[in-house]
Amino acid sequence: MARPRKPLLSRARIVEAAGALVDSEGLEAVSTRRLAAALGVSGPSLYNHFRTKDEILEAVADAVSARVDLSMFEDCRDWRRALHAWAHSYRDALSDHPNIVPVLARGPGRRPAGLRLADSVFGAMTEAGWPPAHATRIGALMRYFILGSAVASFAGGFVDDETAYDPADYPHLGQAHLLAERHREVDDGAFETGLAALLDGLTLQFEALPADPD
């Protein structure tokens, strides 16, 4: 009886395997040796699809960007509602894959999905009436905020040991040991509070724009 054939190696399979390694062990876990072993191929065969490890990580990052919903910029929503929905979609995608955030933080470079994301935000803001310079700053501002929120949990950074925070040293952290078990509630609330504050501030700026920004 003939043995079953192994699936052909492809860029998609390599990206999927690399993404799984990044998710489970971090960026440093990715190597051609580890990937080849996971895929059941020889190391050199990976170079038929990617020239370097960095190219693989760029592709993993772009695969995450591709999961971000951009439809809100095409369905006639006003710019504020569109940014709000997009920010949540972007954060959700990054929250599932926080270890790839340092690669995404480098900027879109030549990554197709990353460039589509930047193009959609900029285009929607300028079409809504924001001057191009402002639209660029809004894209940067939102990116800083969303990427930062996905790097790590604020609430999860506190230990759940009430003896760890001596009131003699930290008089205002008497309840800090409760934050870890409520990290989802705290972090989600912090994101929504920050997003609302950003959008409120942008709304005030938009209302103050001259009628003819040119």
Coordinates of N, CA, C and O in Angstrom, one line a residue, residues 9-11 13-15 17-18 30-53 55-56:
L9 N 4.9 21.7 0.5 CA 5.2 22.9 1.3 C 4.8 24.2 0.5 O 4.9 24.3 -0.7
S10 N 4.3 25.1 1.3 CA 3.8 26.4 0.7 C 4.1 27.5 1.7 O 4.4 27.3 2.8
R11 N 4.0 28.7 1.1 CA 4.2 29.9 2.0 C 3.1 29.9 3.1 O 3.4 30.2 4.3
R13 N 1.6 27.4 4.6 CA 1.9 26.4 5.6 C 3.1 26.9 6.5 O 3.1 26.7 7.7
I14 N 4.1 27.5 5.9 CA 5.2 28.0 6.7 C 4.7 29.1 7.6 O 5.1 29.1 8.8
V15 N 3.9 30.0 7.1 CA 3.4 31.1 7.9 C 2.6 30.6 9.1 O 2.7 31.0 10.2
A17 N 2.8 27.6 10.5 CA 3.7 27.0 11.5 C 4.5 28.0 12.3 O 4.6 27.9 13.5
A18 N 4.9 29.0 11.6 CA 5.7 30.1 12.3 C 4.8 30.8 13.3 O 5.2 31.1 14.4
V30 N 11.4 31.1 16.7 CA 11.3 30.8 15.3 C 12.7 30.7 14.7 O 13.5 31.6 14.8
S31 N 12.9 29.5 14.1 CA 14.2 29.3 13.4 C 13.9 28.4 12.3 O 12.9 27.7 12.3
T32 N 14.8 28.3 11.3 CA 14.5 27.4 10.1 C 14.5 26.0 10.6 O 13.8 25.1 10.1
R33 N 15.4 25.7 11.6 CA 15.4 24.3 12.1 C 14.1 23.9 12.8 O 13.6 22.8 12.5
R34 N 13.6 24.8 13.6 CA 12.3 24.5 14.3 C 11.2 24.4 13.3 O 10.3 23.5 13.4
L35 N 11.2 25.3 12.3 CA 10.1 25.3 11.4 C 10.1 24.0 10.5 O 9.1 23.4 10.2
A36 N 11.4 23.7 10.0 CA 11.5 22.5 9.2 C 11.1 21.3 9.9 O 10.4 20.4 9.3
A37 N 11.4 21.2 11.2 CA 11.0 20.0 12.0 C 9.5 19.9 12.1 O 8.9 18.9 12.0
A38 N 8.9 21.1 12.4 CA 7.4 21.1 12.5 C 6.7 20.8 11.3 O 5.6 20.2 11.3
L39 N 7.3 21.1 10.1 CA 6.7 20.9 8.8 C 7.1 19.6 8.2 O 6.5 19.2 7.2
G40 N 8.0 18.9 8.8 CA 8.5 17.6 8.3 C 9.3 17.7 7.0 O 9.2 16.9 6.1
V41 N 10.1 18.8 6.9 CA 10.9 19.0 5.7 C 12.3 19.3 6.1 O 12.6 19.5 7.2
S42 N 13.2 19.5 5.1 CA 14.5 19.9 5.3 C 14.6 21.4 5.4 O 13.8 22.1 4.7
G43 N 15.5 21.9 6.2 CA 15.7 23.3 6.4 C 15.8 24.1 5.1 O 15.1 25.1 4.9
P44 N 16.7 23.7 4.2 CA 16.9 24.5 2.9 C 15.6 24.6 2.1 O 15.5 25.6 1.3
S45 N 14.7 23.7 2.2 CA 13.5 23.8 1.4 C 12.7 25.1 1.7 O 11.9 25.6 0.9
L46 N 12.8 25.6 3.0 CA 12.1 26.8 3.3 C 12.6 28.0 2.5 O 11.8 28.9 2.2
Y47 N 13.8 28.0 2.1 CA 14.4 29.1 1.3 C 13.8 29.2 -0.1 O 14.1 30.2 -0.8
N48 N 13.1 28.2 -0.5 CA 12.4 28.3 -1.8 C 11.2 29.2 -1.7 O 10.6 29.7 -2.7
H49 N 10.8 29.6 -0.5 CA 9.6 30.4 -0.3 C 10.0 31.7 0.5 O 9.3 32.7 0.2
F50 N 10.9 31.7 1.4 CA 11.4 32.9 2.1 C 12.9 32.9 2.1 O 13.5 31.9 2.4
R51 N 13.4 34.1 2.0 CA 14.9 34.2 2.0 C 15.5 34.2 3.4 O 16.6 33.8 3.6
T52 N 14.8 34.8 4.3 CA 15.3 34.9 5.7 C 14.2 34.7 6.7 O 13.0 34.7 6.4
K53 N 14.6 34.5 8.0 CA 13.7 34.4 9.1 C 12.9 35.7 9.2 O 11.7 35.6 9.5
E55 N 11.8 37.6 6.9 CA 10.7 37.6 5.9 C 9.6 36.7 6.4 O 8.4 37.1 6.2
I56 N 9.9 35.7 7.1 CA 8.8 34.8 7.6 C 8.1 35.5 8.7 O 6.8 35.5 8.7

